[in-house]
Amino acid sequence: MPLAYKIWLLTSLYLAQGLPYGFFTQALPVLLREQGFSLTAISATTLLFAPWALKFAWAPLLDHTGSRRRWLLALQLGAVAGAAALGLVVDLGAALWLLLLSLFAFNLVSATQDIVTDGLAVNLLSARERGLGNGIQVGGYRLGMILGGGLLLWVFAQSGWQLMFLGMAVLLAMTALPVFVLREPAPASPASPPPRALVLGWWPRLRQPGIPAFIGLICLYKFGDSMGASLVGPFMHDSGLSKAQIALIKGTFGSAATLAGAAAGGWMAWRLGRRSALLSCGLLQAASLVLYAMAALGDSGPPLIAAACIAEHLLGGMAVVALFTLMMDASDPQHAGTDYTLLSCALVLIHGAAAFTGALLADAAGYGALFVVSVVVATAGCLVLVGAIDRGAGPARLREVWTRRITSELHAPAPAPGA
């Protein structure tokens, strides 16, 4: 399969996930606040994003029933139909229950589509191409968020719900185009597993040799960064920055830096190999938090905070791509969607735990202490992960790619599932 088509396909699929997410996360809090809801009530809407944390439960069903092309077409076209239907509603603001239901439905569809897309990527991409593929994953999703939270939000502000959702439907339809011509690899195991394996199939995957240790290591790798990055918005507010400044720094400069970081991380995973990319990107990610610590401990203004935000988004994007690439390497092609989903769900859960821990620390000792501890934990997490895999921790398939550079041709076909 040509590399150009793989790039088109994966960019479209990951962009489709970010479109509704970007709009709803930007527009819904504003609308609810206008309706008089408290900040606590608004924060409770995060429960509507539960499918992203629970998607491992139905991942085996998607791995072992039907084809990924059929699943993707059904999910993509379902999202198009849903957006078009919402475009026929005159005023969603008068029916908030419908808006909240729509948010949950789009999250369910996007999370399910993510399972199928990740499983497809594991099987389509060769070991050498996975760095590029994960750069596309992070960059495509971020681009979708920018379009959803920027372009579509602007259309909503100018023209209302109807035109905005019709525009979303058109964009989602465009992202479905490469799926129509998809010719995916034949499944490694054509025999259908028993129903119990489809309902609880994630449990034996979780117990595979090396997987529990690997989950602990990747969570430790991200814990320190998540702990500090989760409170950057409140830190900016408490430092005296205006809403316009925060939007410019985080929304514009931060998003652009994330896209650049995704591209750089993909290039490093491709050129340097897994170990070098994870070590260098992880340490750089930890170093970016030093700027926040300097801003919190000193009497600095917007320039240093802006520099810290750009560095954190750039270097954090690089580290995420390097980590996601290793997670693809750890996934069994026969259970690709399930394995990768378990790993990504673990990161979602650890992000929440890290954010809560960071909030407790910041309340008790201030932002300066929070960012200093984040630097230490992020550095330790990176070194522990690299050292542990050096000693053989994690799934055995990691040994094939861990310490060597992938020097085969970029257009080489992906290895056969189960090879």
Short mmCIF file of C-alpha atoms in Angstrom, two decimals, residues 6-417:
data_model
loop_
_atom_site.label_atom_id
_atom_site.label_comp_id
_atom_site.label_asym_id
_atom_site.label_seq_id
_atom_site.Cartn_x
_atom_site.Cartn_y
_atom_site.Cartn_z
CA LYS A 6 -1.53 5.68 4.41
CA ILE A 7 -0.80 9.30 5.31
CA TRP A 8 -4.07 10.49 3.73
CA LEU A 9 -6.08 7.76 5.43
CA LEU A 10 -4.67 8.16 8.95
CA THR A 11 -4.66 11.96 8.82
CA SER A 12 -8.33 11.94 7.82
CA LEU A 13 -9.36 9.45 10.51
CA TYR A 14 -7.55 11.16 13.37
CA LEU A 15 -8.72 14.59 12.21
CA ALA A 16 -12.31 13.31 12.26
CA GLN A 17 -11.94 12.48 15.97
CA GLY A 18 -10.72 15.96 16.86
CA LEU A 19 -13.37 17.94 14.98
CA PRO A 20 -16.37 17.44 17.31
CA TYR A 21 -14.13 17.28 20.39
CA GLY A 22 -12.63 20.68 19.62
CA PHE A 23 -16.00 22.30 19.11
CA PHE A 24 -17.80 20.82 22.10
CA THR A 25 -14.98 21.46 24.56
CA GLN A 26 -14.79 25.11 23.46
CA ALA A 27 -18.47 25.94 22.93
CA LEU A 28 -20.26 23.87 25.58
CA PRO A 29 -18.68 25.46 28.70
CA VAL A 30 -19.47 28.95 27.35
CA LEU A 31 -23.06 28.05 26.58
CA LEU A 32 -23.62 26.42 29.96
CA ARG A 33 -22.13 29.43 31.74
CA GLU A 34 -24.46 31.72 29.80
CA GLN A 35 -27.35 29.57 31.02
CA GLY A 36 -26.30 30.20 34.64
CA PHE A 37 -24.66 26.85 35.44
CA SER A 38 -22.02 26.81 38.17
CA LEU A 39 -18.40 25.97 37.43
CA THR A 40 -18.84 22.74 39.39
CA ALA A 41 -21.80 21.74 37.22
CA ILE A 42 -19.88 22.60 34.07
CA SER A 43 -16.92 20.50 35.22
CA ALA A 44 -19.31 17.56 35.74
CA THR A 45 -19.83 17.42 31.97
CA THR A 46 -16.42 15.77 31.75
CA LEU A 47 -18.27 12.56 32.68
CA LEU A 48 -19.66 12.66 29.15
CA PHE A 49 -16.15 11.88 27.93
CA ALA A 50 -16.21 8.53 29.77
CA PRO A 51 -16.15 6.48 26.51
CA TRP A 52 -12.51 7.50 26.05
CA ALA A 53 -11.56 5.91 29.37
CA LEU A 54 -13.80 2.83 29.02
CA LYS A 55 -13.35 1.97 25.34
CA PHE A 56 -11.13 -1.01 26.18
CA ALA A 57 -14.32 -2.86 27.20
CA TRP A 58 -15.62 -3.15 23.63
CA ALA A 59 -12.27 -3.15 21.80
CA PRO A 60 -12.18 -6.99 21.42
CA LEU A 61 -15.54 -6.90 19.64
CA LEU A 62 -14.13 -4.51 17.04
CA ASP A 63 -10.93 -6.52 16.69
CA HIS A 64 -12.65 -9.82 15.94
CA THR A 65 -15.98 -9.09 14.25
CA GLY A 66 -16.43 -7.61 10.81
CA SER A 67 -13.74 -5.74 8.92
CA ARG A 68 -12.15 -2.49 9.97
CA ARG A 69 -13.29 -0.91 6.71
CA ARG A 70 -16.94 -1.68 7.51
CA TRP A 71 -16.63 -0.44 11.05
CA LEU A 72 -14.99 2.78 9.92
CA LEU A 73 -17.57 3.46 7.23
CA ALA A 74 -20.44 2.84 9.65
CA LEU A 75 -18.92 5.09 12.32
CA GLN A 76 -17.85 7.86 9.96
CA LEU A 77 -21.15 8.00 8.12
CA GLY A 78 -23.00 7.80 11.43
CA ALA A 79 -21.11 10.88 12.62
CA VAL A 80 -21.95 12.68 9.36
CA ALA A 81 -25.64 11.84 9.76
CA GLY A 82 -25.60 12.95 13.40
CA ALA A 83 -24.02 16.31 12.59
CA ALA A 84 -26.43 16.87 9.71
CA ALA A 85 -29.40 16.02 11.94
CA LEU A 86 -28.24 18.52 14.57
CA GLY A 87 -28.03 21.10 11.80
CA LEU A 88 -31.80 20.84 11.42
CA VAL A 89 -32.39 21.85 15.05
CA VAL A 90 -33.36 25.51 15.28
CA ASP A 91 -31.91 26.31 18.72
CA LEU A 92 -29.92 23.75 20.65
CA GLY A 93 -29.49 26.29 23.42
CA ALA A 94 -33.16 25.84 24.27
CA ALA A 95 -32.71 22.06 24.55
CA LEU A 96 -29.53 21.55 26.52
CA TRP A 97 -30.36 17.93 27.19
CA LEU A 98 -30.09 17.30 23.43
CA LEU A 99 -26.75 19.07 23.30
CA LEU A 100 -25.40 17.00 26.20
CA LEU A 101 -26.73 13.80 24.63
CA SER A 102 -25.05 14.78 21.36
CA LEU A 103 -21.74 15.34 23.13
CA PHE A 104 -21.90 11.86 24.67
CA ALA A 105 -22.88 10.30 21.33
CA PHE A 106 -20.02 11.97 19.47
CA ASN A 107 -17.58 10.88 22.18
CA LEU A 108 -18.84 7.30 21.92
CA VAL A 109 -18.50 7.28 18.13
CA SER A 110 -15.07 8.95 18.17
CA ALA A 111 -13.70 6.68 20.89
CA THR A 112 -14.94 3.60 19.02
CA GLN A 113 -13.51 4.88 15.75
CA ASP A 114 -10.20 5.43 17.57
CA ILE A 115 -10.05 1.73 18.52
CA VAL A 116 -10.50 0.68 14.90
CA THR A 117 -8.08 3.32 13.59
CA ASP A 118 -5.32 2.40 16.03
CA GLY A 119 -5.70 -1.29 15.25
CA LEU A 120 -5.58 -0.53 11.54
CA ALA A 121 -2.46 1.62 11.98
CA VAL A 122 -0.61 -1.15 13.85
CA ASN A 123 -1.23 -3.52 10.94
CA LEU A 124 -0.72 -1.05 8.08
CA LEU A 125 2.49 0.58 9.23
CA SER A 126 5.88 -1.07 9.12
CA ALA A 127 8.18 -0.68 12.11
CA ARG A 128 9.98 2.16 10.32
CA GLU A 129 6.74 3.96 9.47
CA ARG A 130 5.26 3.91 12.98
CA GLY A 131 7.06 7.07 14.09
CA LEU A 132 5.57 8.89 11.12
CA GLY A 133 2.17 7.31 11.79
CA ASN A 134 2.10 8.46 15.40
CA GLY A 135 3.18 11.94 14.37
CA ILE A 136 0.13 11.91 12.12
CA GLN A 137 -2.00 10.62 15.00
CA VAL A 138 -1.08 13.48 17.33
CA GLY A 139 -0.94 16.14 14.61
CA GLY A 140 -4.16 15.06 12.86
CA TYR A 141 -6.14 15.01 16.09
CA ARG A 142 -4.78 18.41 17.11
CA LEU A 143 -5.60 19.83 13.67
CA GLY A 144 -9.15 18.54 14.05
CA MET A 145 -9.38 20.26 17.44
CA ILE A 146 -8.15 23.51 15.89
CA LEU A 147 -10.75 23.31 13.12
CA GLY A 148 -13.50 22.33 15.55
CA GLY A 149 -12.61 24.78 18.29
CA GLY A 150 -11.55 27.55 15.91
CA LEU A 151 -13.17 27.52 12.48
CA LEU A 152 -16.43 25.82 13.47
CA LEU A 153 -16.72 27.86 16.65
CA TRP A 154 -16.32 31.02 14.55
CA VAL A 155 -19.05 29.83 12.17
CA PHE A 156 -21.27 29.14 15.20
CA ALA A 157 -20.66 32.66 16.56
CA GLN A 158 -21.42 34.23 13.18
CA SER A 159 -24.25 32.08 11.85
CA GLY A 160 -25.62 29.84 14.61
CA TRP A 161 -26.05 26.11 15.17
CA GLN A 162 -27.49 25.08 11.82
CA LEU A 163 -24.74 26.25 9.50
CA MET A 164 -22.06 25.16 11.98
CA PHE A 165 -23.28 21.56 12.24
CA LEU A 166 -23.86 21.35 8.48
CA GLY A 167 -20.26 22.50 8.04
CA MET A 168 -19.14 19.82 10.50
CA ALA A 169 -21.09 17.22 8.51
CA VAL A 170 -19.32 18.28 5.31
CA LEU A 171 -15.87 18.10 6.91
CA LEU A 172 -16.61 14.69 8.44
CA ALA A 173 -17.84 13.42 5.06
CA MET A 174 -14.55 14.51 3.50
CA THR A 175 -12.58 12.55 6.11
CA ALA A 176 -14.54 9.40 5.17
CA LEU A 177 -13.44 9.49 1.53
CA PRO A 178 -10.17 7.50 1.89
CA VAL A 179 -12.02 4.74 3.76
CA PHE A 180 -14.09 3.90 0.67
CA VAL A 181 -10.97 2.77 -1.21
CA LEU A 182 -9.34 1.01 1.76
CA ARG A 183 -8.01 -2.48 1.11
CA GLU A 184 -6.88 -3.67 4.51
CA PRO A 185 -4.57 -6.65 5.13
CA ALA A 186 -6.22 -10.04 5.58
CA PRO A 187 -6.85 -10.89 9.25
CA ALA A 188 -4.25 -13.11 10.88
CA SER A 189 -6.85 -15.39 12.47
CA PRO A 190 -10.07 -15.76 10.42
CA ALA A 191 -11.72 -17.99 13.04
CA SER A 192 -14.23 -16.17 15.24
CA PRO A 193 -13.52 -16.31 18.98
CA PRO A 194 -16.23 -17.43 21.43
CA PRO A 195 -18.65 -14.76 22.71
CA ARG A 196 -16.96 -14.66 26.11
CA ALA A 197 -13.71 -13.65 24.43
CA LEU A 198 -15.52 -10.71 22.83
CA VAL A 199 -17.08 -9.51 26.07
CA LEU A 200 -14.10 -9.95 28.38
CA GLY A 201 -11.35 -10.26 25.80
CA TRP A 202 -9.46 -7.30 27.25
CA TRP A 203 -8.76 -9.16 30.52
CA PRO A 204 -6.49 -11.89 29.08
CA ARG A 205 -4.76 -9.23 26.96
CA LEU A 206 -4.09 -7.24 30.12
CA ARG A 207 -2.48 -10.33 31.68
CA GLN A 208 -0.11 -11.04 28.78
CA PRO A 209 3.54 -11.39 29.84
CA GLY A 210 5.17 -8.00 30.15
CA ILE A 211 1.99 -5.94 29.68
CA PRO A 212 1.29 -5.02 33.35
CA ALA A 213 4.89 -3.87 33.83
CA PHE A 214 4.81 -1.96 30.54
CA ILE A 215 1.60 -0.15 31.56
CA GLY A 216 3.25 0.89 34.81
CA LEU A 217 6.28 2.19 32.96
CA ILE A 218 4.41 4.28 30.39
CA CYS A 219 2.23 5.73 33.14
CA LEU A 220 5.31 6.72 35.10
CA TYR A 221 6.79 8.25 31.93
CA LYS A 222 3.78 10.59 31.60
CA PHE A 223 2.89 11.18 35.26
CA GLY A 224 5.26 14.08 35.96
CA ASP A 225 4.43 15.97 32.78
CA SER A 226 0.70 15.44 33.25
CA MET A 227 0.91 16.64 36.84
CA GLY A 228 2.41 19.97 35.81
CA ALA A 229 0.72 20.52 32.44
CA SER A 230 -2.77 19.97 33.83
CA LEU A 231 -2.57 23.19 35.88
CA VAL A 232 -0.98 25.46 33.30
CA GLY A 233 -4.33 27.19 32.58
CA PRO A 234 -5.05 28.06 36.23
CA PHE A 235 -1.39 29.08 36.68
CA MET A 236 -1.69 31.53 33.78
CA HIS A 237 -4.90 32.96 35.22
CA ASP A 238 -3.44 33.32 38.71
CA SER A 239 -0.34 34.96 37.22
CA GLY A 240 -2.49 37.81 35.94
CA LEU A 241 -2.83 36.90 32.28
CA SER A 242 -6.08 37.92 30.61
CA LYS A 243 -8.40 35.50 28.86
CA ALA A 244 -7.28 36.89 25.52
CA GLN A 245 -3.62 36.31 26.41
CA ILE A 246 -4.32 32.75 27.61
CA ALA A 247 -6.26 31.99 24.43
CA LEU A 248 -3.43 33.33 22.28
CA ILE A 249 -0.66 31.54 24.16
CA LYS A 250 -2.38 28.18 24.73
CA GLY A 251 -4.77 28.08 21.81
CA THR A 252 -2.65 29.56 19.04
CA PHE A 253 1.01 29.27 20.01
CA GLY A 254 0.48 26.05 21.97
CA SER A 255 -1.45 24.32 19.20
CA ALA A 256 1.11 25.31 16.57
CA ALA A 257 3.91 24.05 18.83
CA THR A 258 2.10 20.73 19.33
CA LEU A 259 1.83 20.24 15.56
CA ALA A 260 5.53 20.99 15.20
CA GLY A 261 6.33 18.65 18.09
CA ALA A 262 4.31 15.84 16.53
CA ALA A 263 6.27 16.19 13.29
CA ALA A 264 9.60 16.36 15.12
CA GLY A 265 8.76 13.38 17.34
CA GLY A 266 7.78 11.29 14.34
CA TRP A 267 11.02 12.18 12.59
CA MET A 268 13.10 11.29 15.68
CA ALA A 269 11.36 7.94 16.15
CA TRP A 270 12.04 7.21 12.48
CA ARG A 271 15.65 8.38 12.34
CA LEU A 272 16.99 7.71 15.83
CA GLY A 273 15.16 4.55 16.85
CA ARG A 274 12.90 3.91 19.81
CA ARG A 275 15.36 4.08 22.70
CA SER A 276 17.12 7.26 21.61
CA ALA A 277 13.84 9.00 20.75
CA LEU A 278 12.18 8.12 24.06
CA LEU A 279 15.20 9.07 26.15
CA SER A 280 15.92 12.38 24.44
CA CYS A 281 12.28 13.43 24.06
CA GLY A 282 11.44 12.41 27.62
CA LEU A 283 14.29 14.42 29.10
CA LEU A 284 13.45 17.42 26.93
CA GLN A 285 9.82 17.16 28.03
CA ALA A 286 10.94 17.29 31.67
CA ALA A 287 13.26 20.22 30.93
CA SER A 288 10.39 22.23 29.44
CA LEU A 289 8.70 22.28 32.85
CA VAL A 290 11.75 24.08 34.28
CA LEU A 291 10.56 27.26 32.55
CA TYR A 292 7.22 27.03 34.37
CA ALA A 293 9.07 26.58 37.65
CA MET A 294 11.17 29.67 36.91
CA ALA A 295 8.03 31.65 36.09
CA ALA A 296 6.28 30.48 39.27
CA LEU A 297 9.22 31.09 41.59
CA GLY A 298 10.27 34.42 40.08
CA ASP A 299 8.47 37.65 39.31
CA SER A 300 8.14 37.03 35.59
CA GLY A 301 5.63 38.26 33.08
CA PRO A 302 3.86 36.90 30.00
CA PRO A 303 7.01 36.44 27.85
CA LEU A 304 8.50 33.72 30.06
CA ILE A 305 5.12 32.03 30.55
CA ALA A 306 4.57 32.08 26.78
CA ALA A 307 8.02 30.59 26.21
CA ALA A 308 7.28 27.88 28.78
CA CYS A 309 3.96 27.04 27.11
CA ILE A 310 5.50 26.82 23.65
CA ALA A 311 8.37 24.66 24.92
CA GLU A 312 6.02 22.35 26.86
CA HIS A 313 3.71 21.84 23.88
CA LEU A 314 6.59 21.37 21.44
CA LEU A 315 8.68 19.00 23.55
CA GLY A 316 5.66 17.30 25.11
CA GLY A 317 4.33 16.59 21.60
CA MET A 318 7.64 14.99 20.68
CA ALA A 319 7.60 12.79 23.78
CA VAL A 320 3.99 11.69 23.20
CA VAL A 321 4.74 10.60 19.63
CA ALA A 322 7.81 8.65 20.77
CA LEU A 323 5.74 6.95 23.49
CA PHE A 324 2.81 6.16 21.18
CA THR A 325 5.24 4.61 18.70
CA LEU A 326 6.56 2.27 21.39
CA MET A 327 2.97 1.40 22.36
CA MET A 328 2.30 0.33 18.77
CA ASP A 329 5.43 -1.81 18.87
CA ALA A 330 4.10 -3.47 22.04
CA SER A 331 0.71 -4.29 20.49
CA ASP A 332 0.08 -7.76 19.05
CA PRO A 333 -1.16 -7.36 15.43
CA GLN A 334 -3.77 -10.10 16.04
CA HIS A 335 -5.27 -8.02 18.88
CA ALA A 336 -4.03 -4.61 17.78
CA GLY A 337 -7.08 -2.53 18.65
CA THR A 338 -7.48 -4.14 22.07
CA ASP A 339 -3.82 -3.97 23.06
CA TYR A 340 -3.28 -0.38 21.98
CA THR A 341 -6.59 0.71 23.53
CA LEU A 342 -5.66 -0.81 26.90
CA LEU A 343 -2.41 1.14 26.86
CA SER A 344 -4.02 4.41 25.82
CA CYS A 345 -6.82 4.05 28.40
CA ALA A 346 -4.19 3.59 31.09
CA LEU A 347 -2.69 6.93 30.07
CA VAL A 348 -6.12 8.60 30.25
CA LEU A 349 -6.61 7.30 33.79
CA ILE A 350 -3.12 8.24 34.93
CA HIS A 351 -3.59 11.75 33.54
CA GLY A 352 -6.60 12.19 35.81
CA ALA A 353 -4.68 10.86 38.81
CA ALA A 354 -1.72 13.12 38.01
CA ALA A 355 -3.96 16.17 37.65
CA PHE A 356 -5.56 15.48 41.04
CA THR A 357 -2.16 14.96 42.67
CA GLY A 358 -0.85 18.16 41.11
CA ALA A 359 -3.85 20.13 42.37
CA LEU A 360 -3.32 18.85 45.92
CA LEU A 361 0.36 19.77 45.77
CA ALA A 362 -0.28 23.23 44.31
CA ASP A 363 -2.94 23.99 46.94
CA ALA A 364 -0.59 22.91 49.72
CA ALA A 365 2.74 24.33 48.55
CA GLY A 366 2.11 26.59 45.56
CA TYR A 367 2.80 26.45 41.84
CA GLY A 368 6.57 26.65 42.26
CA ALA A 369 6.70 23.44 44.27
CA LEU A 370 4.32 21.77 41.82
CA PHE A 371 6.49 22.46 38.79
CA VAL A 372 9.74 21.54 40.56
CA VAL A 373 8.28 18.20 41.64
CA SER A 374 6.92 17.70 38.12
CA VAL A 375 10.41 18.13 36.66
CA VAL A 376 11.87 15.59 39.08
CA VAL A 377 9.10 13.02 38.55
CA ALA A 378 9.13 13.44 34.75
CA THR A 379 12.91 12.98 34.63
CA ALA A 380 12.77 9.93 36.89
CA GLY A 381 9.93 8.43 34.89
CA CYS A 382 11.85 8.73 31.64
CA LEU A 383 15.01 7.19 33.09
CA VAL A 384 13.11 4.36 34.80
CA LEU A 385 11.24 3.41 31.60
CA VAL A 386 14.39 3.37 29.46
CA GLY A 387 16.38 1.50 32.08
CA ALA A 388 13.65 -1.09 32.65
CA ILE A 389 13.23 -1.88 28.95
CA ASP A 390 17.02 -2.07 28.63
CA ARG A 391 16.79 -4.87 31.20
CA GLY A 392 14.06 -6.71 29.30
CA ALA A 393 10.85 -5.35 30.86
CA GLY A 394 7.73 -5.19 28.71
CA PRO A 395 6.41 -7.46 25.92
CA ALA A 396 9.00 -9.58 24.16
CA ARG A 397 8.21 -8.00 20.77
CA LEU A 398 9.84 -4.76 21.96
CA ARG A 399 13.27 -6.41 21.73
CA GLU A 400 13.01 -6.32 17.93
CA VAL A 401 12.99 -2.53 17.74
CA TRP A 402 14.22 -1.17 21.06
CA THR A 403 17.94 -0.63 20.63
CA ARG A 404 18.37 -0.69 16.87
CA ARG A 405 17.61 1.88 14.25
CA ILE A 406 15.01 0.75 11.72
CA THR A 407 16.97 0.99 8.49
CA SER A 408 14.69 -0.83 6.07
CA GLU A 409 13.14 1.13 3.25
CA LEU A 410 10.40 3.54 4.28
CA HIS A 411 8.07 2.00 1.71
CA ALA A 412 8.67 -1.54 2.89
CA PRO A 413 5.44 -3.43 3.59
CA ALA A 414 4.31 -3.96 7.15
CA PRO A 415 5.20 -7.34 8.60
CA ALA A 416 2.52 -9.98 8.39
CA PRO A 417 0.28 -10.06 11.46
#
